[in-house]
mmCIF file with all atom_site columns, C-alpha atoms in Angstrom:
data_model
loop_
_atom_site.group_PDB
_atom_site.id
_atom_site.type_symbol
_atom_site.label_atom_id
_atom_site.label_alt_id
_atom_site.label_comp_id
_atom_site.label_asym_id
_atom_site.label_entity_id
_atom_site.label_seq_id
_atom_site.pdbx_PDB_ins_code
_atom_site.Cartn_x
_atom_site.Cartn_y
_atom_site.Cartn_z
_atom_site.occupancy
_atom_site.B_iso_or_equiv
_atom_site.pdbx_formal_charge
_atom_site.auth_seq_id
_atom_site.auth_comp_id
_atom_site.auth_asym_id
_atom_site.auth_atom_id
_atom_site.pdbx_PDB_model_num
ATOM 1   C CA . LEU A 1 1   ? 117.084 97.355  114.355 1.00 0.00 ? 1   LEU A CA 1
ATOM 2   C CA . ALA A 1 2   ? 114.596 99.121  116.628 1.00 0.00 ? 2   ALA A CA 1
ATOM 3   C CA . ALA A 1 3   ? 115.115 102.302 114.619 1.00 0.00 ? 3   ALA A CA 1
ATOM 4   C CA . CYS A 1 4   ? 114.712 100.580 111.248 1.00 0.00 ? 4   CYS A CA 1
ATOM 5   C CA . ASP A 1 5   ? 111.552 100.096 109.250 1.00 0.00 ? 5   ASP A CA 1
ATOM 6   C CA . PRO A 1 6   ? 111.536 96.328  108.534 1.00 0.00 ? 6   PRO A CA 1
ATOM 7   C CA . LEU A 1 7   ? 110.094 96.654  105.009 1.00 0.00 ? 7   LEU A CA 1
ATOM 8   C CA . THR A 1 8   ? 112.343 99.406  103.660 1.00 0.00 ? 8   THR A CA 1
ATOM 9   C CA . GLY A 1 9   ? 115.456 99.416  105.834 1.00 0.00 ? 9   GLY A CA 1
ATOM 10  C CA . ILE A 1 10  ? 115.167 103.180 106.357 1.00 0.00 ? 10  ILE A CA 1
ATOM 11  C CA . LYS A 1 11  ? 114.381 104.934 109.634 1.00 0.00 ? 11  LYS A CA 1
ATOM 12  C CA . ASN A 1 12  ? 110.984 104.125 111.142 1.00 0.00 ? 12  ASN A CA 1
ATOM 13  C CA . LYS A 1 13  ? 108.581 106.799 112.432 1.00 0.00 ? 13  LYS A CA 1
ATOM 14  C CA . LYS A 1 14  ? 110.108 107.075 115.894 1.00 0.00 ? 14  LYS A CA 1
ATOM 15  C CA . ALA A 1 15  ? 113.681 107.164 114.561 1.00 0.00 ? 15  ALA A CA 1
ATOM 16  C CA . ILE A 1 16  ? 113.013 109.717 111.809 1.00 0.00 ? 16  ILE A CA 1
ATOM 17  C CA . GLU A 1 17  ? 111.141 111.973 114.218 1.00 0.00 ? 17  GLU A CA 1
ATOM 18  C CA . GLN A 1 18  ? 114.027 111.847 116.720 1.00 0.00 ? 18  GLN A CA 1
ATOM 19  C CA . ALA A 1 19  ? 116.605 112.460 113.989 1.00 0.00 ? 19  ALA A CA 1
ATOM 20  C CA . ILE A 1 20  ? 114.633 115.446 112.655 1.00 0.00 ? 20  ILE A CA 1
ATOM 21  C CA . LEU A 1 21  ? 114.217 116.823 116.180 1.00 0.00 ? 21  LEU A CA 1
ATOM 22  C CA . ASP A 1 22  ? 118.013 116.640 116.570 1.00 0.00 ? 22  ASP A CA 1
ATOM 23  C CA . VAL A 1 23  ? 118.573 118.405 113.225 1.00 0.00 ? 23  VAL A CA 1
ATOM 24  C CA . ILE A 1 24  ? 116.035 121.095 114.138 1.00 0.00 ? 24  ILE A CA 1
ATOM 25  C CA . GLN A 1 25  ? 117.639 121.677 117.542 1.00 0.00 ? 25  GLN A CA 1
ATOM 26  C CA . ASN A 1 26  ? 121.076 121.969 115.958 1.00 0.00 ? 26  ASN A CA 1
ATOM 27  C CA . ALA A 1 27  ? 119.766 124.271 113.222 1.00 0.00 ? 27  ALA A CA 1
ATOM 28  C CA . ALA A 1 28  ? 118.001 126.463 115.792 1.00 0.00 ? 28  ALA A CA 1
ATOM 29  C CA . ASP A 1 29  ? 121.205 126.714 117.853 1.00 0.00 ? 29  ASP A CA 1
ATOM 30  C CA . THR A 1 30  ? 123.356 127.552 114.828 1.00 0.00 ? 30  THR A CA 1
ATOM 31  C CA . GLN A 1 31  ? 120.766 129.648 112.933 1.00 0.00 ? 31  GLN A CA 1
ATOM 32  C CA . LYS A 1 32  ? 120.854 127.272 109.954 1.00 0.00 ? 32  LYS A CA 1
ATOM 33  C CA . ARG A 1 33  ? 117.992 126.572 107.588 1.00 0.00 ? 33  ARG A CA 1
ATOM 34  C CA . ILE A 1 34  ? 116.357 123.196 107.270 1.00 0.00 ? 34  ILE A CA 1
ATOM 35  C CA . THR A 1 35  ? 113.980 121.804 104.708 1.00 0.00 ? 35  THR A CA 1
ATOM 36  C CA . LEU A 1 36  ? 111.345 119.261 105.714 1.00 0.00 ? 36  LEU A CA 1
ATOM 37  C CA . GLY A 1 37  ? 109.300 117.231 103.253 1.00 0.00 ? 37  GLY A CA 1
ATOM 38  C CA . PHE A 1 38  ? 106.238 115.012 103.601 1.00 0.00 ? 38  PHE A CA 1
ATOM 39  C CA . VAL A 1 39  ? 105.643 112.449 100.835 1.00 0.00 ? 39  VAL A CA 1
ATOM 40  C CA . ASP A 1 40  ? 102.472 110.420 100.298 1.00 0.00 ? 40  ASP A CA 1
ATOM 41  C CA . ILE A 1 41  ? 102.026 107.815 97.565  1.00 0.00 ? 41  ILE A CA 1
ATOM 42  C CA . ASP A 1 42  ? 98.912  108.738 95.582  1.00 0.00 ? 42  ASP A CA 1
ATOM 43  C CA . ALA A 1 43  ? 96.136  106.119 95.480  1.00 0.00 ? 43  ALA A CA 1
ATOM 44  C CA . PHE A 1 44  ? 98.387  103.537 97.120  1.00 0.00 ? 44  PHE A CA 1
ATOM 45  C CA . ARG A 1 45  ? 95.498  101.087 97.687  1.00 0.00 ? 45  ARG A CA 1
ATOM 46  C CA . ASN A 1 46  ? 95.228  100.706 93.926  1.00 0.00 ? 46  ASN A CA 1
ATOM 47  C CA . PHE A 1 47  ? 98.704  99.123  93.790  1.00 0.00 ? 47  PHE A CA 1
ATOM 48  C CA . ASN A 1 48  ? 97.673  96.468  96.300  1.00 0.00 ? 48  ASN A CA 1
ATOM 49  C CA . SER A 1 49  ? 94.256  95.794  94.797  1.00 0.00 ? 49  SER A CA 1
ATOM 50  C CA . LYS A 1 50  ? 95.370  95.843  91.159  1.00 0.00 ? 50  LYS A CA 1
ATOM 51  C CA . TYR A 1 51  ? 98.773  94.133  91.402  1.00 0.00 ? 51  TYR A CA 1
ATOM 52  C CA . GLY A 1 52  ? 98.773  92.378  94.787  1.00 0.00 ? 52  GLY A CA 1
ATOM 53  C CA . GLN A 1 53  ? 100.198 92.956  98.259  1.00 0.00 ? 53  GLN A CA 1
ATOM 54  C CA . GLN A 1 54  ? 103.732 91.937  97.255  1.00 0.00 ? 54  GLN A CA 1
ATOM 55  C CA . PHE A 1 55  ? 103.844 94.561  94.520  1.00 0.00 ? 55  PHE A CA 1
ATOM 56  C CA . GLY A 1 56  ? 102.480 97.121  97.001  1.00 0.00 ? 56  GLY A CA 1
ATOM 57  C CA . ASP A 1 57  ? 105.443 96.302  99.248  1.00 0.00 ? 57  ASP A CA 1
ATOM 58  C CA . ASP A 1 58  ? 107.756 96.676  96.235  1.00 0.00 ? 58  ASP A CA 1
ATOM 59  C CA . VAL A 1 59  ? 106.270 100.133 95.579  1.00 0.00 ? 59  VAL A CA 1
ATOM 60  C CA . ILE A 1 60  ? 106.945 101.219 99.177  1.00 0.00 ? 60  ILE A CA 1
ATOM 61  C CA . ARG A 1 61  ? 110.549 99.978  98.895  1.00 0.00 ? 61  ARG A CA 1
ATOM 62  C CA . PHE A 1 62  ? 110.925 101.756 95.527  1.00 0.00 ? 62  PHE A CA 1
ATOM 63  C CA . VAL A 1 63  ? 109.783 105.080 96.988  1.00 0.00 ? 63  VAL A CA 1
ATOM 64  C CA . ALA A 1 64  ? 112.053 104.628 100.023 1.00 0.00 ? 64  ALA A CA 1
ATOM 65  C CA . ASP A 1 65  ? 115.037 103.814 97.771  1.00 0.00 ? 65  ASP A CA 1
ATOM 66  C CA . THR A 1 66  ? 114.300 106.752 95.459  1.00 0.00 ? 66  THR A CA 1
ATOM 67  C CA . LEU A 1 67  ? 114.089 109.185 98.380  1.00 0.00 ? 67  LEU A CA 1
ATOM 68  C CA . THR A 1 68  ? 117.288 107.775 99.896  1.00 0.00 ? 68  THR A CA 1
ATOM 69  C CA . ASP A 1 69  ? 119.100 108.131 96.561  1.00 0.00 ? 69  ASP A CA 1
ATOM 70  C CA . MET A 1 70  ? 117.932 111.676 95.870  1.00 0.00 ? 70  MET A CA 1
ATOM 71  C CA . ILE A 1 71  ? 117.529 113.468 99.202  1.00 0.00 ? 71  ILE A CA 1
ATOM 72  C CA . PRO A 1 72  ? 120.731 114.961 100.632 1.00 0.00 ? 72  PRO A CA 1
ATOM 73  C CA . GLY A 1 73  ? 119.803 114.230 104.237 1.00 0.00 ? 73  GLY A CA 1
ATOM 74  C CA . LEU A 1 74  ? 117.487 112.173 106.415 1.00 0.00 ? 74  LEU A CA 1
ATOM 75  C CA . VAL A 1 75  ? 114.758 109.903 105.050 1.00 0.00 ? 75  VAL A CA 1
ATOM 76  C CA . GLY A 1 76  ? 112.281 107.832 107.011 1.00 0.00 ? 76  GLY A CA 1
ATOM 77  C CA . ARG A 1 77  ? 108.984 106.033 106.726 1.00 0.00 ? 77  ARG A CA 1
ATOM 78  C CA . TYR A 1 78  ? 106.359 107.926 108.683 1.00 0.00 ? 78  TYR A CA 1
ATOM 79  C CA . GLY A 1 79  ? 103.795 105.165 108.328 1.00 0.00 ? 79  GLY A CA 1
ATOM 80  C CA . GLY A 1 80  ? 101.905 103.194 105.707 1.00 0.00 ? 80  GLY A CA 1
ATOM 81  C CA . ASP A 1 81  ? 102.635 104.942 102.426 1.00 0.00 ? 81  ASP A CA 1
ATOM 82  C CA . GLU A 1 82  ? 103.973 108.173 103.954 1.00 0.00 ? 82  GLU A CA 1
ATOM 83  C CA . PHE A 1 83  ? 107.578 109.320 104.219 1.00 0.00 ? 83  PHE A CA 1
ATOM 84  C CA . LEU A 1 84  ? 109.482 112.235 105.727 1.00 0.00 ? 84  LEU A CA 1
ATOM 85  C CA . PHE A 1 85  ? 112.726 113.801 104.634 1.00 0.00 ? 85  PHE A CA 1
ATOM 86  C CA . CYS A 1 86  ? 114.821 116.538 106.153 1.00 0.00 ? 86  CYS A CA 1
ATOM 87  C CA . TYR A 1 87  ? 118.048 118.250 105.220 1.00 0.00 ? 87  TYR A CA 1
ATOM 88  C CA . GLU A 1 88  ? 120.056 121.290 106.164 1.00 0.00 ? 88  GLU A CA 1
ATOM 89  C CA . ALA A 1 89  ? 120.673 123.593 103.243 1.00 0.00 ? 89  ALA A CA 1
ATOM 90  C CA . MET A 1 90  ? 120.694 127.144 102.100 1.00 0.00 ? 90  MET A CA 1
ATOM 91  C CA . TRP A 1 91  ? 117.185 128.061 100.991 1.00 0.00 ? 91  TRP A CA 1
ATOM 92  C CA . ASP A 1 92  ? 117.068 128.283 97.271  1.00 0.00 ? 92  ASP A CA 1
ATOM 93  C CA . ARG A 1 93  ? 113.521 127.968 96.017  1.00 0.00 ? 93  ARG A CA 1
ATOM 94  C CA . GLU A 1 94  ? 114.675 127.053 92.513  1.00 0.00 ? 94  GLU A CA 1
ATOM 95  C CA . LYS A 1 95  ? 116.976 124.254 93.752  1.00 0.00 ? 95  LYS A CA 1
ATOM 96  C CA . THR A 1 96  ? 114.220 122.901 96.003  1.00 0.00 ? 96  THR A CA 1
ATOM 97  C CA . GLU A 1 97  ? 111.763 122.940 93.093  1.00 0.00 ? 97  GLU A CA 1
ATOM 98  C CA . ASP A 1 98  ? 114.344 121.220 90.869  1.00 0.00 ? 98  ASP A CA 1
ATOM 99  C CA . LEU A 1 99  ? 114.930 118.518 93.490  1.00 0.00 ? 99  LEU A CA 1
ATOM 100 C CA . ALA A 1 100 ? 111.183 117.926 93.929  1.00 0.00 ? 100 ALA A CA 1
ATOM 101 C CA . GLY A 1 101 ? 110.666 117.906 90.155  1.00 0.00 ? 101 GLY A CA 1
ATOM 102 C CA . HIS A 1 102 ? 113.467 115.375 89.593  1.00 0.00 ? 102 HIS A CA 1
ATOM 103 C CA . LEU A 1 103 ? 112.144 113.254 92.439  1.00 0.00 ? 103 LEU A CA 1
ATOM 104 C CA . LEU A 1 104 ? 108.672 113.141 90.875  1.00 0.00 ? 104 LEU A CA 1
ATOM 105 C CA . GLN A 1 105 ? 110.199 112.436 87.478  1.00 0.00 ? 105 GLN A CA 1
ATOM 106 C CA . LYS A 1 106 ? 112.078 109.397 88.808  1.00 0.00 ? 106 LYS A CA 1
ATOM 107 C CA . LEU A 1 107 ? 109.002 108.159 90.708  1.00 0.00 ? 107 LEU A CA 1
ATOM 108 C CA . ASN A 1 108 ? 106.891 108.509 87.574  1.00 0.00 ? 108 ASN A CA 1
ATOM 109 C CA . LYS A 1 109 ? 109.353 106.492 85.491  1.00 0.00 ? 109 LYS A CA 1
ATOM 110 C CA . GLY A 1 110 ? 108.069 103.852 87.826  1.00 0.00 ? 110 GLY A CA 1
ATOM 111 C CA . ILE A 1 111 ? 108.911 100.458 89.157  1.00 0.00 ? 111 ILE A CA 1
ATOM 112 C CA . LEU A 1 112 ? 109.206 97.356  87.024  1.00 0.00 ? 112 LEU A CA 1
ATOM 113 C CA . ASN A 1 113 ? 106.338 94.929  87.406  1.00 0.00 ? 113 ASN A CA 1
ATOM 114 C CA . GLU A 1 114 ? 108.062 91.733  86.325  1.00 0.00 ? 114 GLU A CA 1
ATOM 115 C CA . GLU A 1 115 ? 104.813 89.817  85.780  1.00 0.00 ? 115 GLU A CA 1
ATOM 116 C CA . LEU A 1 116 ? 103.636 92.410  83.263  1.00 0.00 ? 116 LEU A CA 1
ATOM 117 C CA . ASP A 1 117 ? 107.153 93.256  82.065  1.00 0.00 ? 117 ASP A CA 1
ATOM 118 C CA . LYS A 1 118 ? 106.369 96.966  82.220  1.00 0.00 ? 118 LYS A CA 1
ATOM 119 C CA . TYR A 1 119 ? 107.103 99.943  84.407  1.00 0.00 ? 119 TYR A CA 1
ATOM 120 C CA . ILE A 1 120 ? 104.293 101.153 86.642  1.00 0.00 ? 120 ILE A CA 1
ATOM 121 C CA . PRO A 1 121 ? 104.441 104.867 87.543  1.00 0.00 ? 121 PRO A CA 1
ATOM 122 C CA . THR A 1 122 ? 104.420 105.716 91.237  1.00 0.00 ? 122 THR A CA 1
ATOM 123 C CA . PRO A 1 123 ? 102.766 109.133 91.554  1.00 0.00 ? 123 PRO A CA 1
ATOM 124 C CA . CYS A 1 124 ? 103.264 110.943 94.853  1.00 0.00 ? 124 CYS A CA 1
ATOM 125 C CA . SER A 1 125 ? 102.162 114.183 96.455  1.00 0.00 ? 125 SER A CA 1
ATOM 126 C CA . ILE A 1 126 ? 104.939 116.082 98.207  1.00 0.00 ? 126 ILE A CA 1
ATOM 127 C CA . GLY A 1 127 ? 104.691 118.937 100.688 1.00 0.00 ? 127 GLY A CA 1
ATOM 128 C CA . ILE A 1 128 ? 107.833 120.902 101.520 1.00 0.00 ? 128 ILE A CA 1
ATOM 129 C CA . VAL A 1 129 ? 108.658 123.618 104.048 1.00 0.00 ? 129 VAL A CA 1
ATOM 130 C CA . SER A 1 130 ? 111.909 125.420 104.689 1.00 0.00 ? 130 SER A CA 1
ATOM 131 C CA . GLU A 1 131 ? 112.668 127.588 107.681 1.00 0.00 ? 131 GLU A CA 1
ATOM 132 C CA . GLU A 1 132 ? 115.521 128.970 109.721 1.00 0.00 ? 132 GLU A CA 1
ATOM 133 C CA . GLY A 1 133 ? 116.054 130.707 113.021 1.00 0.00 ? 133 GLY A CA 1
ATOM 134 C CA . SER A 1 134 ? 116.070 130.100 116.713 1.00 0.00 ? 134 SER A CA 1
ATOM 135 C CA . SER A 1 135 ? 112.337 129.363 116.833 1.00 0.00 ? 135 SER A CA 1
ATOM 136 C CA . LEU A 1 136 ? 112.367 126.254 114.640 1.00 0.00 ? 136 LEU A CA 1
ATOM 137 C CA . ASP A 1 137 ? 109.674 123.853 115.784 1.00 0.00 ? 137 ASP A CA 1
ATOM 138 C CA . TYR A 1 138 ? 109.221 120.262 114.595 1.00 0.00 ? 138 TYR A CA 1
ATOM 139 C CA . VAL A 1 139 ? 105.470 120.064 115.241 1.00 0.00 ? 139 VAL A CA 1
ATOM 140 C CA . PHE A 1 140 ? 104.841 123.321 113.377 1.00 0.00 ? 140 PHE A CA 1
ATOM 141 C CA . MET A 1 141 ? 107.049 122.336 110.449 1.00 0.00 ? 141 MET A CA 1
ATOM 142 C CA . LEU A 1 142 ? 105.512 118.860 110.202 1.00 0.00 ? 142 LEU A CA 1
ATOM 143 C CA . HIS A 1 143 ? 102.042 120.420 110.230 1.00 0.00 ? 143 HIS A CA 1
ATOM 144 C CA . LYS A 1 144 ? 103.023 122.871 107.466 1.00 0.00 ? 144 LYS A CA 1
ATOM 145 C CA . ALA A 1 145 ? 104.601 120.074 105.382 1.00 0.00 ? 145 ALA A CA 1
ATOM 146 C CA . ASP A 1 146 ? 101.476 117.933 105.845 1.00 0.00 ? 146 ASP A CA 1
ATOM 147 C CA . GLN A 1 147 ? 99.260  120.859 104.803 1.00 0.00 ? 147 GLN A CA 1
ATOM 148 C CA . ALA A 1 148 ? 101.481 121.451 101.772 1.00 0.00 ? 148 ALA A CA 1
ATOM 149 C CA . MET A 1 149 ? 101.205 117.769 100.823 1.00 0.00 ? 149 MET A CA 1
ATOM 150 C CA . TYR A 1 150 ? 97.405  117.994 100.974 1.00 0.00 ? 150 TYR A CA 1
ATOM 151 C CA . HIS A 1 151 ? 97.592  121.157 98.885  1.00 0.00 ? 151 HIS A CA 1
ATOM 152 C CA . ALA A 1 152 ? 99.497  119.099 96.281  1.00 0.00 ? 152 ALA A CA 1
ATOM 153 C CA . LYS A 1 153 ? 96.817  116.372 96.456  1.00 0.00 ? 153 LYS A CA 1
ATOM 154 C CA . ASN A 1 154 ? 94.040  118.943 96.057  1.00 0.00 ? 154 ASN A CA 1
ATOM 155 C CA . ALA A 1 155 ? 95.885  120.418 93.066  1.00 0.00 ? 155 ALA A CA 1
ATOM 156 C CA . GLY A 1 156 ? 95.491  117.101 91.233  1.00 0.00 ? 156 GLY A CA 1
ATOM 157 C CA . LYS A 1 157 ? 98.066  114.860 92.940  1.00 0.00 ? 157 LYS A CA 1
ATOM 158 C CA . ASN A 1 158 ? 101.418 113.752 91.540  1.00 0.00 ? 158 ASN A CA 1
ATOM 159 C CA . THR A 1 159 ? 102.947 117.147 92.241  1.00 0.00 ? 159 THR A CA 1
ATOM 160 C CA . PHE A 1 160 ? 104.655 119.103 94.989  1.00 0.00 ? 160 PHE A CA 1
ATOM 161 C CA . PHE A 1 161 ? 103.874 122.254 96.914  1.00 0.00 ? 161 PHE A CA 1
ATOM 162 C CA . LEU A 1 162 ? 106.311 124.512 98.752  1.00 0.00 ? 162 LEU A CA 1
ATOM 163 C CA . ALA A 1 163 ? 104.715 126.084 101.826 1.00 0.00 ? 163 ALA A CA 1
ATOM 164 C CA . HIS A 1 164 ? 105.688 129.498 103.091 1.00 0.00 ? 164 HIS A CA 1
ATOM 165 C CA . CYS A 1 165 ? 107.059 129.089 106.573 1.00 0.00 ? 165 CYS A CA 1
ATOM 166 C CA . GLU A 1 166 ? 108.438 132.509 107.332 1.00 0.00 ? 166 GLU A CA 1
ATOM 167 C CA . GLU A 1 167 ? 105.252 133.615 109.070 1.00 0.00 ? 167 GLU A CA 1
ATOM 168 C CA . ASN A 1 168 ? 105.137 133.849 112.832 1.00 0.00 ? 168 ASN A CA 1
ATOM 169 C CA . HIS A 1 169 ? 103.983 130.778 114.680 1.00 0.00 ? 169 HIS A CA 1
#
């Protein structure tokens, strides 16, 4: 239970960070590639103020469930309305873009607001990095994913951005 986020049932910040550190260490040792993503719900306060705190909690659970269903690896709640995901995979830009696109599509179909009897879209900004090699570094990758997420926000929100991580760090 100490590793679980009480609202969503997924890994909490400490647990997801430790799990990602383990994946990164293993990937560095075996020269595998990992992909790290940072997800932020756009204008989350509006859900709480417009539909109430309970619906805001439902939105957070919806995003957590959607990520868990669609990401082929680790998913955790980083805090508030922010999430991390991480998976080991061959780098294929097109497949990563497809995954991010399908993820946004499902989030934008939205969550049912039973009081209004309609689906409310849940736009998110997603930053993604992918890297391999013996010099994999969690702090660097998290920083790049966070920067990529802000790039998505600055590009109009409700989109994703893939950061280039092959540069020296």
